[in-house]
PDB file of C-alpha atoms in Angstrom:
ATOM      1  CA  UNK A1056     119.163 111.969 -72.949  1.00  0.00           C
ATOM      2  CA  UNK A1057     119.070 113.712 -76.779  1.00  0.00           C
ATOM      3  CA  UNK A1058     122.902 114.291 -77.780  1.00  0.00           C
ATOM      4  CA  UNK A1059     124.216 118.154 -79.100  1.00  0.00           C
ATOM      5  CA  UNK A1060     123.071 116.753 -82.725  1.00  0.00           C
ATOM      6  CA  UNK A1061     120.211 115.462 -82.282  1.00  0.00           C
ATOM      7  CA  UNK A1062     119.315 118.861 -80.550  1.00  0.00           C
ATOM      8  CA  UNK A1063     120.881 121.002 -83.465  1.00  0.00           C
ATOM      9  CA  UNK A1064     118.616 118.642 -85.907  1.00  0.00           C
ATOM     10  CA  UNK A1065     115.802 119.656 -83.954  1.00  0.00           C
ATOM     11  CA  UNK A1066     116.761 123.027 -83.055  1.00  0.00           C
ATOM     12  CA  UNK A1067     118.960 124.408 -85.483  1.00  0.00           C
ATOM     13  CA  UNK A1068     118.608 128.328 -84.521  1.00  0.00           C
ATOM     14  CA  UNK A1069     118.770 127.382 -80.578  1.00  0.00           C
ATOM     15  CA  UNK A1070     121.918 124.578 -80.516  1.00  0.00           C
ATOM     16  CA  UNK A1071     124.061 126.701 -82.604  1.00  0.00           C
ATOM     17  CA  UNK A1072     122.740 130.194 -80.726  1.00  0.00           C
ATOM     18  CA  UNK A1073     123.202 128.837 -77.142  1.00  0.00           C
ATOM     19  CA  UNK A1074     127.396 128.275 -78.058  1.00  0.00           C
ATOM     20  CA  UNK A1075     127.709 131.332 -79.624  1.00  0.00           C
ATOM     21  CA  UNK A1076     126.513 132.755 -76.428  1.00  0.00           C
ATOM     22  CA  UNK A1077     128.828 130.655 -74.376  1.00  0.00           C
ATOM     23  CA  UNK A1078     131.953 131.902 -76.820  1.00  0.00           C
ATOM     24  CA  UNK A1079     130.689 135.664 -76.451  1.00  0.00           C
ATOM     25  CA  UNK A1080     130.436 134.709 -72.002  1.00  0.00           C
ATOM     26  CA  UNK A1081     133.831 133.357 -72.289  1.00  0.00           C
ATOM     27  CA  UNK A1082     135.409 136.581 -73.966  1.00  0.00           C
ATOM     28  CA  UNK A1083     133.179 138.627 -71.396  1.00  0.00           C
ATOM     29  CA  UNK A1084     134.973 136.198 -68.350  1.00  0.00           C
ATOM     30  CA  UNK A1085     132.022 135.670 -66.710  1.00  0.00           C
ATOM     31  CA  UNK A1086     132.180 132.363 -63.959  1.00  0.00           C
ATOM     32  CA  UNK A1087     129.003 131.019 -64.257  1.00  0.00           C
ATOM     33  CA  UNK A1088     128.345 128.710 -60.797  1.00  0.00           C
ATOM     34  CA  UNK A1089     125.670 126.429 -61.507  1.00  0.00           C
ATOM     35  CA  UNK A1090     124.135 123.876 -58.506  1.00  0.00           C
ATOM     36  CA  UNK A1091     121.104 122.072 -58.832  1.00  0.00           C
ATOM     37  CA  UNK A1092     121.298 121.207 -62.421  1.00  0.00           C
ATOM     38  CA  UNK A1093     120.510 117.537 -61.962  1.00  0.00           C
ATOM     39  CA  UNK A1094     117.209 118.424 -61.084  1.00  0.00           C
ATOM     40  CA  UNK A1095     115.798 119.578 -64.387  1.00  0.00           C
ATOM     41  CA  UNK A1096     114.733 116.549 -66.227  1.00  0.00           C
ATOM     42  CA  UNK A1097     115.986 114.886 -68.941  1.00  0.00           C
ATOM     43  CA  UNK A1098     112.780 114.966 -70.904  1.00  0.00           C
ATOM     44  CA  UNK A1099     109.202 115.694 -70.148  1.00  0.00           C
ATOM     45  CA  UNK A1100     107.694 119.110 -69.541  1.00  0.00           C
ATOM     46  CA  UNK A1101     108.415 121.345 -66.862  1.00  0.00           C
ATOM     47  CA  UNK A1102     108.317 125.301 -65.359  1.00  0.00           C
ATOM     48  CA  UNK A1103     111.046 126.862 -64.914  1.00  0.00           C
ATOM     49  CA  UNK A1104     110.157 129.851 -62.553  1.00  0.00           C
ATOM     50  CA  UNK A1105     113.368 132.282 -62.114  1.00  0.00           C
ATOM     51  CA  UNK A1106     113.828 135.719 -60.175  1.00  0.00           C
ATOM     52  CA  UNK A1107     114.567 138.689 -62.446  1.00  0.00           C
ATOM     53  CA  UNK A1108     117.474 141.115 -61.367  1.00  0.00           C
ATOM     54  CA  UNK A1109     118.892 141.739 -65.079  1.00  0.00           C
ATOM     55  CA  UNK A1110     118.266 141.023 -68.548  1.00  0.00           C
ATOM     56  CA  UNK A1111     120.533 138.899 -69.411  1.00  0.00           C
ATOM     57  CA  UNK A1112     118.492 136.709 -66.885  1.00  0.00           C
ATOM     58  CA  UNK A1113     116.983 134.225 -69.388  1.00  0.00           C
ATOM     59  CA  UNK A1114     120.534 133.522 -71.406  1.00  0.00           C
ATOM     60  CA  UNK A1115     121.903 132.308 -68.490  1.00  0.00           C
ATOM     61  CA  UNK A1116     119.188 130.445 -66.248  1.00  0.00           C
ATOM     62  CA  UNK A1117     119.170 128.724 -69.757  1.00  0.00           C
ATOM     63  CA  UNK A1118     122.646 127.116 -68.993  1.00  0.00           C
ATOM     64  CA  UNK A1119     121.493 125.534 -66.221  1.00  0.00           C
ATOM     65  CA  UNK A1120     119.433 122.602 -68.357  1.00  0.00           C
ATOM     66  CA  UNK A1121     121.925 121.725 -71.110  1.00  0.00           C
ATOM     67  CA  UNK A1122     123.769 119.580 -68.716  1.00  0.00           C
ATOM     68  CA  UNK A1123     120.081 117.649 -69.239  1.00  0.00           C
ATOM     69  CA  UNK A1124     120.476 118.268 -73.130  1.00  0.00           C
ATOM     70  CA  UNK A1125     117.428 120.826 -72.792  1.00  0.00           C
ATOM     71  CA  UNK A1126     116.540 124.218 -74.009  1.00  0.00           C
ATOM     72  CA  UNK A1127     114.148 126.403 -72.071  1.00  0.00           C
ATOM     73  CA  UNK A1128     111.443 128.079 -74.119  1.00  0.00           C
ATOM     74  CA  UNK A1129     111.622 131.577 -72.160  1.00  0.00           C
ATOM     75  CA  UNK A1130     108.297 134.028 -72.380  1.00  0.00           C
ATOM     76  CA  UNK A1131     109.363 137.447 -72.909  1.00  0.00           C
ATOM     77  CA  UNK A1132     107.898 140.312 -73.538  1.00  0.00           C
ATOM     78  CA  UNK A1133     106.298 140.980 -77.079  1.00  0.00           C
ATOM     79  CA  UNK A1134     108.452 144.421 -77.958  1.00  0.00           C
ATOM     80  CA  UNK A1135     111.694 142.208 -78.029  1.00  0.00           C
ATOM     81  CA  UNK A1136     110.165 140.244 -80.894  1.00  0.00           C
ATOM     82  CA  UNK A1137     109.051 143.248 -82.902  1.00  0.00           C
ATOM     83  CA  UNK A1138     113.096 144.030 -83.044  1.00  0.00           C
ATOM     84  CA  UNK A1139     115.028 142.998 -86.871  1.00  0.00           C
ATOM     85  CA  UNK A1140     117.992 140.763 -85.223  1.00  0.00           C
ATOM     86  CA  UNK A1141     116.716 139.779 -81.929  1.00  0.00           C
ATOM     87  CA  UNK A1142     112.969 138.893 -83.328  1.00  0.00           C
ATOM     88  CA  UNK A1143     113.951 136.143 -85.665  1.00  0.00           C
ATOM     89  CA  UNK A1144     115.889 134.650 -83.807  1.00  0.00           C
ATOM     90  CA  UNK A1145     113.620 134.263 -80.525  1.00  0.00           C
ATOM     91  CA  UNK A1146     110.661 133.200 -83.199  1.00  0.00           C
ATOM     92  CA  UNK A1147     113.126 130.767 -84.578  1.00  0.00           C
ATOM     93  CA  UNK A1148     114.748 129.326 -80.949  1.00  0.00           C
ATOM     94  CA  UNK A1149     110.557 128.899 -79.912  1.00  0.00           C
ATOM     95  CA  UNK A1150     110.479 131.312 -77.341  1.00  0.00           C
ATOM     96  CA  UNK A1151     106.921 132.531 -76.583  1.00  0.00           C
ATOM     97  CA  UNK A1152     105.903 136.043 -76.790  1.00  0.00           C
ATOM     98  CA  UNK A1153     104.028 138.080 -74.016  1.00  0.00           C
ATOM     99  CA  UNK A1154     101.644 140.515 -74.797  1.00  0.00           C
ATOM    100  CA  UNK A1155     100.941 142.134 -71.553  1.00  0.00           C
ATOM    101  CA  UNK A1156      97.480 143.781 -72.618  1.00  0.00           C
ATOM    102  CA  UNK A1157      96.384 140.452 -74.078  1.00  0.00           C
ATOM    103  CA  UNK A1158      98.386 137.403 -72.227  1.00  0.00           C
ATOM    104  CA  UNK A1159      95.646 134.584 -72.850  1.00  0.00           C
ATOM    105  CA  UNK A1160      96.932 133.793 -76.355  1.00  0.00           C
ATOM    106  CA  UNK A1161     100.692 133.588 -74.753  1.00  0.00           C
ATOM    107  CA  UNK A1162      99.247 131.454 -72.262  1.00  0.00           C
ATOM    108  CA  UNK A1163      97.440 128.851 -74.413  1.00  0.00           C
ATOM    109  CA  UNK A1164     100.996 129.236 -76.312  1.00  0.00           C
ATOM    110  CA  UNK A1165     103.377 128.465 -73.524  1.00  0.00           C
ATOM    111  CA  UNK A1166     100.346 125.319 -72.554  1.00  0.00           C
ATOM    112  CA  UNK A1167     100.658 124.061 -75.721  1.00  0.00           C
ATOM    113  CA  UNK A1168     104.449 123.519 -75.605  1.00  0.00           C
ATOM    114  CA  UNK A1169     104.042 122.136 -72.071  1.00  0.00           C
ATOM    115  CA  UNK A1170     101.919 119.748 -73.169  1.00  0.00           C
ATOM    116  CA  UNK A1171     104.605 118.738 -76.281  1.00  0.00           C
ATOM    117  CA  UNK A1172     107.083 117.961 -73.531  1.00  0.00           C
ATOM    118  CA  UNK A1173     109.138 121.084 -74.102  1.00  0.00           C
ATOM    119  CA  UNK A1174     110.345 123.270 -70.235  1.00  0.00           C
ATOM    120  CA  UNK A1175     109.107 126.819 -70.880  1.00  0.00           C
ATOM    121  CA  UNK A1176     110.678 129.481 -68.460  1.00  0.00           C
ATOM    122  CA  UNK A1177     108.863 131.724 -66.419  1.00  0.00           C
ATOM    123  CA  UNK A1178     109.552 135.060 -64.691  1.00  0.00           C
ATOM    124  CA  UNK A1179     107.388 135.429 -61.984  1.00  0.00           C
ATOM    125  CA  UNK A1180     107.647 139.077 -60.916  1.00  0.00           C
ATOM    126  CA  UNK A1181     107.059 139.828 -64.819  1.00  0.00           C
ATOM    127  CA  UNK A1182     109.336 143.154 -64.683  1.00  0.00           C
ATOM    128  CA  UNK A1183     113.153 143.531 -62.828  1.00  0.00           C
ATOM    129  CA  UNK A1184     113.376 143.970 -59.450  1.00  0.00           C
ATOM    130  CA  UNK A1185     114.952 146.916 -59.339  1.00  0.00           C
ATOM    131  CA  UNK A1186     115.602 146.399 -54.950  1.00  0.00           C
ATOM    132  CA  UNK A1187     116.983 143.315 -56.584  1.00  0.00           C
ATOM    133  CA  UNK A1188     114.547 141.981 -53.619  1.00  0.00           C
ATOM    134  CA  UNK A1189     111.995 139.396 -55.292  1.00  0.00           C
ATOM    135  CA  UNK A1190     108.588 141.528 -55.803  1.00  0.00           C
ATOM    136  CA  UNK A1191     105.324 139.803 -55.521  1.00  0.00           C
ATOM    137  CA  UNK A1192     104.948 137.087 -58.167  1.00  0.00           C
ATOM    138  CA  UNK A1193     102.220 136.306 -60.248  1.00  0.00           C
ATOM    139  CA  UNK A1194     100.160 133.065 -60.553  1.00  0.00           C
ATOM    140  CA  UNK A1195     100.743 132.646 -63.892  1.00  0.00           C
ATOM    141  CA  UNK A1196     103.614 129.833 -63.829  1.00  0.00           C
ATOM    142  CA  UNK A1197     101.904 127.892 -60.943  1.00  0.00           C
ATOM    143  CA  UNK A1198      98.659 127.734 -63.227  1.00  0.00           C
ATOM    144  CA  UNK A1199     100.342 126.219 -66.403  1.00  0.00           C
ATOM    145  CA  UNK A1200     101.864 123.228 -64.015  1.00  0.00           C
ATOM    146  CA  UNK A1201      98.548 122.649 -62.439  1.00  0.00           C
ATOM    147  CA  UNK A1202      97.108 122.491 -65.545  1.00  0.00           C
ATOM    148  CA  UNK A1203      99.768 120.559 -67.821  1.00  0.00           C
ATOM    149  CA  UNK A1204     101.008 118.239 -64.718  1.00  0.00           C
ATOM    150  CA  UNK A1205     104.797 120.385 -65.435  1.00  0.00           C
ATOM    151  CA  UNK A1206     106.177 120.744 -61.643  1.00  0.00           C
ATOM    152  CA  UNK A1207     107.460 124.016 -61.226  1.00  0.00           C
ATOM    153  CA  UNK A1208     111.456 124.023 -60.902  1.00  0.00           C
ATOM    154  CA  UNK A1209     112.454 126.580 -58.709  1.00  0.00           C
ATOM    155  CA  UNK A1210     115.382 129.326 -59.703  1.00  0.00           C
ATOM    156  CA  UNK A1211     117.360 131.199 -58.102  1.00  0.00           C
ATOM    157  CA  UNK A1212     119.893 134.264 -60.112  1.00  0.00           C
ATOM    158  CA  UNK A1213     122.577 136.007 -58.932  1.00  0.00           C
ATOM    159  CA  UNK A1214     124.906 138.676 -60.080  1.00  0.00           C
ATOM    160  CA  UNK A1215     122.785 138.888 -63.380  1.00  0.00           C
ATOM    161  CA  UNK A1216     122.205 142.682 -62.746  1.00  0.00           C
ATOM    162  CA  UNK A1217     125.730 143.276 -62.366  1.00  0.00           C
ATOM    163  CA  UNK A1218     126.544 143.132 -66.238  1.00  0.00           C
ATOM    164  CA  UNK A1219     123.169 145.015 -67.309  1.00  0.00           C
ATOM    165  CA  UNK A1220     119.585 145.689 -65.658  1.00  0.00           C
ATOM    166  CA  UNK A1221     116.920 148.451 -66.097  1.00  0.00           C
ATOM    167  CA  UNK A1222     118.270 152.044 -65.274  1.00  0.00           C
ATOM    168  CA  UNK A1223     122.038 151.153 -65.104  1.00  0.00           C
ATOM    169  CA  UNK A1224     124.378 151.195 -68.059  1.00  0.00           C
ATOM    170  CA  UNK A1225     125.377 147.778 -69.795  1.00  0.00           C
ATOM    171  CA  UNK A1226     128.882 145.628 -69.263  1.00  0.00           C
ATOM    172  CA  UNK A1227     129.198 143.998 -72.031  1.00  0.00           C
ATOM    173  CA  UNK A1228     132.780 143.964 -72.189  1.00  0.00           C
ATOM    174  CA  UNK A1229     135.397 141.453 -69.814  1.00  0.00           C
ATOM    175  CA  UNK A1230     133.845 142.452 -66.628  1.00  0.00           C
ATOM    176  CA  UNK A1231     134.657 139.071 -65.211  1.00  0.00           C
ATOM    177  CA  UNK A1232     131.383 139.247 -63.271  1.00  0.00           C
ATOM    178  CA  UNK A1233     130.607 135.819 -61.203  1.00  0.00           C
ATOM    179  CA  UNK A1234     126.963 134.745 -61.462  1.00  0.00           C
ATOM    180  CA  UNK A1235     125.627 132.059 -59.251  1.00  0.00           C
ATOM    181  CA  UNK A1236     122.607 129.619 -60.598  1.00  0.00           C
ATOM    182  CA  UNK A1237     120.584 127.262 -58.494  1.00  0.00           C
ATOM    183  CA  UNK A1238     117.793 124.797 -59.511  1.00  0.00           C
ATOM    184  CA  UNK A1239     115.988 123.837 -56.574  1.00  0.00           C
ATOM    185  CA  UNK A1240     113.891 120.716 -56.111  1.00  0.00           C
ATOM    186  CA  UNK A1241     111.118 120.500 -58.325  1.00  0.00           C
ATOM    187  CA  UNK A1242     107.472 121.303 -57.049  1.00  0.00           C
ATOM    188  CA  UNK A1243     104.891 119.548 -57.890  1.00  0.00           C
ATOM    189  CA  UNK A1244     101.166 121.446 -57.973  1.00  0.00           C
ATOM    190  CA  UNK A1245      97.853 118.729 -57.506  1.00  0.00           C
ATOM    191  CA  UNK A1246      94.518 119.948 -59.226  1.00  0.00           C
ATOM    192  CA  UNK A1247      93.391 120.541 -55.608  1.00  0.00           C
ATOM    193  CA  UNK A1248      96.051 122.868 -54.722  1.00  0.00           C
ATOM    194  CA  UNK A1249      95.590 126.632 -54.282  1.00  0.00           C
ATOM    195  CA  UNK A1250      97.647 128.532 -57.087  1.00  0.00           C
ATOM    196  CA  UNK A1251      98.011 131.246 -54.266  1.00  0.00           C
ATOM    197  CA  UNK A1252      99.772 129.576 -51.689  1.00  0.00           C
ATOM    198  CA  UNK A1253     101.981 127.645 -54.078  1.00  0.00           C
ATOM    199  CA  UNK A1254     102.829 130.400 -55.888  1.00  0.00           C
ATOM    200  CA  UNK A1255     103.822 132.069 -52.160  1.00  0.00           C
ATOM    201  CA  UNK A1256     105.856 128.514 -51.537  1.00  0.00           C
ATOM    202  CA  UNK A1257     107.814 128.957 -54.871  1.00  0.00           C
ATOM    203  CA  UNK A1258     108.593 132.831 -53.678  1.00  0.00           C
ATOM    204  CA  UNK A1259     109.296 131.277 -50.370  1.00  0.00           C
ATOM    205  CA  UNK A1260     111.660 128.857 -52.147  1.00  0.00           C
ATOM    206  CA  UNK A1261     113.689 131.194 -54.895  1.00  0.00           C
ATOM    207  CA  UNK A1262     113.999 133.641 -52.010  1.00  0.00           C
ATOM    208  CA  UNK A1263     116.324 130.845 -49.671  1.00  0.00           C
ATOM    209  CA  UNK A1264     117.809 130.037 -52.451  1.00  0.00           C
ATOM    210  CA  UNK A1265     118.844 133.289 -53.521  1.00  0.00           C
ATOM    211  CA  UNK A1266     119.952 134.405 -49.959  1.00  0.00           C
ATOM    212  CA  UNK A1267     122.065 131.385 -49.943  1.00  0.00           C
ATOM    213  CA  UNK A1268     123.384 132.536 -53.459  1.00  0.00           C
ATOM    214  CA  UNK A1269     124.454 136.313 -52.190  1.00  0.00           C
ATOM    215  CA  UNK A1270     125.612 134.881 -49.186  1.00  0.00           C
ATOM    216  CA  UNK A1271     128.251 132.715 -50.931  1.00  0.00           C
ATOM    217  CA  UNK A1272     129.154 135.727 -53.692  1.00  0.00           C
ATOM    218  CA  UNK A1273     132.138 137.352 -53.743  1.00  0.00           C
ATOM    219  CA  UNK A1274     132.548 141.220 -52.315  1.00  0.00           C
ATOM    220  CA  UNK A1275     131.135 143.497 -54.892  1.00  0.00           C
ATOM    221  CA  UNK A1276     133.152 146.739 -55.095  1.00  0.00           C
ATOM    222  CA  UNK A1277     132.436 149.972 -53.795  1.00  0.00           C
ATOM    223  CA  UNK A1278     131.974 151.411 -56.779  1.00  0.00           C
ATOM    224  CA  UNK A1279     129.219 148.862 -57.282  1.00  0.00           C
ATOM    225  CA  UNK A1280     127.119 149.207 -54.436  1.00  0.00           C
ATOM    226  CA  UNK A1281     123.937 150.819 -55.920  1.00  0.00           C
ATOM    227  CA  UNK A1282     123.622 147.228 -57.925  1.00  0.00           C
ATOM    228  CA  UNK A1283     123.251 145.638 -54.064  1.00  0.00           C
ATOM    229  CA  UNK A1284     120.339 145.433 -51.832  1.00  0.00           C
ATOM    230  CA  UNK A1285     119.790 147.954 -49.239  1.00  0.00           C
ATOM    231  CA  UNK A1286     119.605 144.842 -47.045  1.00  0.00           C
ATOM    232  CA  UNK A1287     122.969 143.380 -47.679  1.00  0.00           C
ATOM    233  CA  UNK A1288     124.183 147.167 -47.103  1.00  0.00           C
ATOM    234  CA  UNK A1289     124.175 148.039 -50.565  1.00  0.00           C
ATOM    235  CA  UNK A1290     122.346 151.142 -51.803  1.00  0.00           C
ATOM    236  CA  UNK A1291     120.016 149.835 -54.568  1.00  0.00           C
ATOM    237  CA  UNK A1292     116.549 151.132 -53.826  1.00  0.00           C
ATOM    238  CA  UNK A1293     114.229 149.337 -51.319  1.00  0.00           C
ATOM    239  CA  UNK A1294     111.342 147.558 -52.521  1.00  0.00           C
ATOM    240  CA  UNK A1295     109.064 150.445 -51.456  1.00  0.00           C
ATOM    241  CA  UNK A1296     111.680 153.160 -53.721  1.00  0.00           C
ATOM    242  CA  UNK A1297     111.806 150.864 -56.437  1.00  0.00           C
ATOM    243  CA  UNK A1298     108.381 150.572 -56.810  1.00  0.00           C
ATOM    244  CA  UNK A1299     108.349 154.328 -57.334  1.00  0.00           C
ATOM    245  CA  UNK A1300     110.493 154.213 -59.748  1.00  0.00           C
ATOM    246  CA  UNK A1301     109.247 151.815 -61.569  1.00  0.00           C
ATOM    247  CA  UNK A1302     106.147 153.545 -62.071  1.00  0.00           C
ATOM    248  CA  UNK A1303     107.604 156.284 -63.104  1.00  0.00           C
ATOM    249  CA  UNK A1304     109.985 153.891 -65.914  1.00  0.00           C
ATOM    250  CA  UNK A1305     106.451 152.611 -67.125  1.00  0.00           C
ATOM    251  CA  UNK A1306     105.043 156.225 -67.399  1.00  0.00           C
ATOM    252  CA  UNK A1307     107.852 157.129 -70.071  1.00  0.00           C
ATOM    253  CA  UNK A1308     107.205 153.705 -71.553  1.00  0.00           C
ATOM    254  CA  UNK A1309     110.528 151.912 -69.726  1.00  0.00           C
ATOM    255  CA  UNK A1310     109.835 148.127 -69.867  1.00  0.00           C
ATOM    256  CA  UNK A1311     111.649 145.025 -68.396  1.00  0.00           C
TER     257      UNK A1311
END
């Protein structure tokens, strides 16, 4: 397992950024409950597949790898790499730019990262779920695992939507929001496996872990019930209503 100083030498941009974000999270009063972090391998490749409910999911999910002294290379939409501040940082941290109109190049970059022993973070829903229920999963993460022999690490996250999510104002002050993160048992993908079936299994696994996180989550204030799924008595859009809203936002050029 790498020491902090080895990580700093290997990742002179990523490592201090992580420490800075940890300070920001402390100032915000965010309360993380992470379980299963021992499932993250201390070396070698893995495909971390995560449900997506908020814009900061990647910064939170990456915390689960830190006890193993690992840093996750997340696949993120190409537009954030064009930002004058986030772009240089994301490139310096060796995250992977995804152009949704031409994904072959980013897919190959992710395979190269896995073959060099990295953990690659993937949001298989592609965009934030406005219903806060898992959407259909794309098969790319499982295909990458199958092509490289890397295990899939299923990860569920809950609470991040209360900080900043699609269609709602951000709350970057001291919100004291609890955020739960669970890492499940690694899932191996054999060469002969059907990627559609394995992807469905990963989705079922993450959904089960997500429901457990939701069951253990503290009560959400009445003013934030729009950030709670209908299934749990909240007023968020149903999955069907969310699909319509997401299409409307895409038509306006809003992605996430």
